[in-house]
XYZ file of C-alpha atoms in Angstrom:
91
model
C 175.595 -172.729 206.324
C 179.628 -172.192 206.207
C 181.960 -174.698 206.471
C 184.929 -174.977 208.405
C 187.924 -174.629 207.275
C 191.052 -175.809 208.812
C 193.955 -175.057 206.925
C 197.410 -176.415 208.469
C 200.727 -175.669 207.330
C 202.597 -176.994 204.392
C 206.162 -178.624 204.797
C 207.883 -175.372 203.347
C 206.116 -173.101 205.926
C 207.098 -175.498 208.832
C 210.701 -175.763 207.815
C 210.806 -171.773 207.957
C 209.138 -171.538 211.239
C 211.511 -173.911 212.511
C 214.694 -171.364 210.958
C 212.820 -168.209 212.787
C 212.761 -170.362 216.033
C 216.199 -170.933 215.971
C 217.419 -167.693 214.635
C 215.620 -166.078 217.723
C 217.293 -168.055 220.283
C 220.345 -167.299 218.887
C 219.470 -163.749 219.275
C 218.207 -163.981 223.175
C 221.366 -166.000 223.901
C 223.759 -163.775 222.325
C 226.177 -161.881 224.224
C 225.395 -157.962 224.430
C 227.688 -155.895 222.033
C 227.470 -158.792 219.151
C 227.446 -156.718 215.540
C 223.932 -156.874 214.314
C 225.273 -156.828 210.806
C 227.177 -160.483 211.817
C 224.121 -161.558 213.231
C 222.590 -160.837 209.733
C 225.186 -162.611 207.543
C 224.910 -165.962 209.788
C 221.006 -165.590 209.236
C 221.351 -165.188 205.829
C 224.201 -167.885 205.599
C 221.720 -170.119 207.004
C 219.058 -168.577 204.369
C 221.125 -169.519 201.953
C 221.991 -173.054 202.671
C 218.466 -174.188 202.815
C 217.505 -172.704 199.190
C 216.010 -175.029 197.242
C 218.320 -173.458 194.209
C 215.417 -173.824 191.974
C 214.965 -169.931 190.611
C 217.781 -167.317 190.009
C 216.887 -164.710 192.567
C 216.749 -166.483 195.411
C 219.610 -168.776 194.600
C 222.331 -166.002 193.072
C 220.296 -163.221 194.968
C 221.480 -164.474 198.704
C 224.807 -165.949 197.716
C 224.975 -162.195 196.500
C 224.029 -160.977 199.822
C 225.915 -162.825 201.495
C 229.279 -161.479 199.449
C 228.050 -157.959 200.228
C 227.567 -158.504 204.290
C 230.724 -160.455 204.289
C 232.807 -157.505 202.542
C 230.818 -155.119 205.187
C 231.648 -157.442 208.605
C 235.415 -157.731 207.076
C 235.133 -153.633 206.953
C 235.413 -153.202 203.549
C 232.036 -152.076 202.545
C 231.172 -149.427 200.140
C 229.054 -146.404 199.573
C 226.214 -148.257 197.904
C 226.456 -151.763 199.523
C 223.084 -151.040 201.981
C 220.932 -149.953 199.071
C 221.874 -152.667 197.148
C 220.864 -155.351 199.966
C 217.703 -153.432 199.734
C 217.413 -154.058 195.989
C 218.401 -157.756 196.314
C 216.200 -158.016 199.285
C 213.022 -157.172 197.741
C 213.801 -158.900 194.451
């Protein structure tokens, strides 16, 4: 006989539901023509205020990020800028 399982979600995981939630209203009430790549940089803003700061990537890897889609929204992005999100991203 199996048991049952019933697993519920940690602290952490609600706390990043709870960011998704809000980051999607603020897409469905956002006016039509708003720059997807400012949309991006407030999400990550918010990303990066609620890092715990406890490893390197995450902490120097967003504020990072952040730099890079703040130079692109102020139009002075560069050649290399997107594939460098990328990098940071998946680091």
């Amino acid at each position: 006989m199996s048991r049952l399982d019933i697993m519920t979600p940690s602290h952490a995981q609600t706390v990043i539901d709870g960011l998704y939630r809000d980051v999607e209203r603020r897409i469905a009430a956002s006016p039509p023509g708003l720059c997807p790549v400012d949309l991006a940089k407030s999400f990550l803003d918010l990303c990066h205020a609620q890092t715990c700061g406890k490893c390197v990537p995450c902490r120097e890897g967003t504020k990072r990020m952040l730099e890079i889609l703040e130079r692109i929204v102020a139009g002075n992005g560069e050649p290399g800028d997107i594939d460098l999100l990328l990098e940071l991203a998946e680091t």
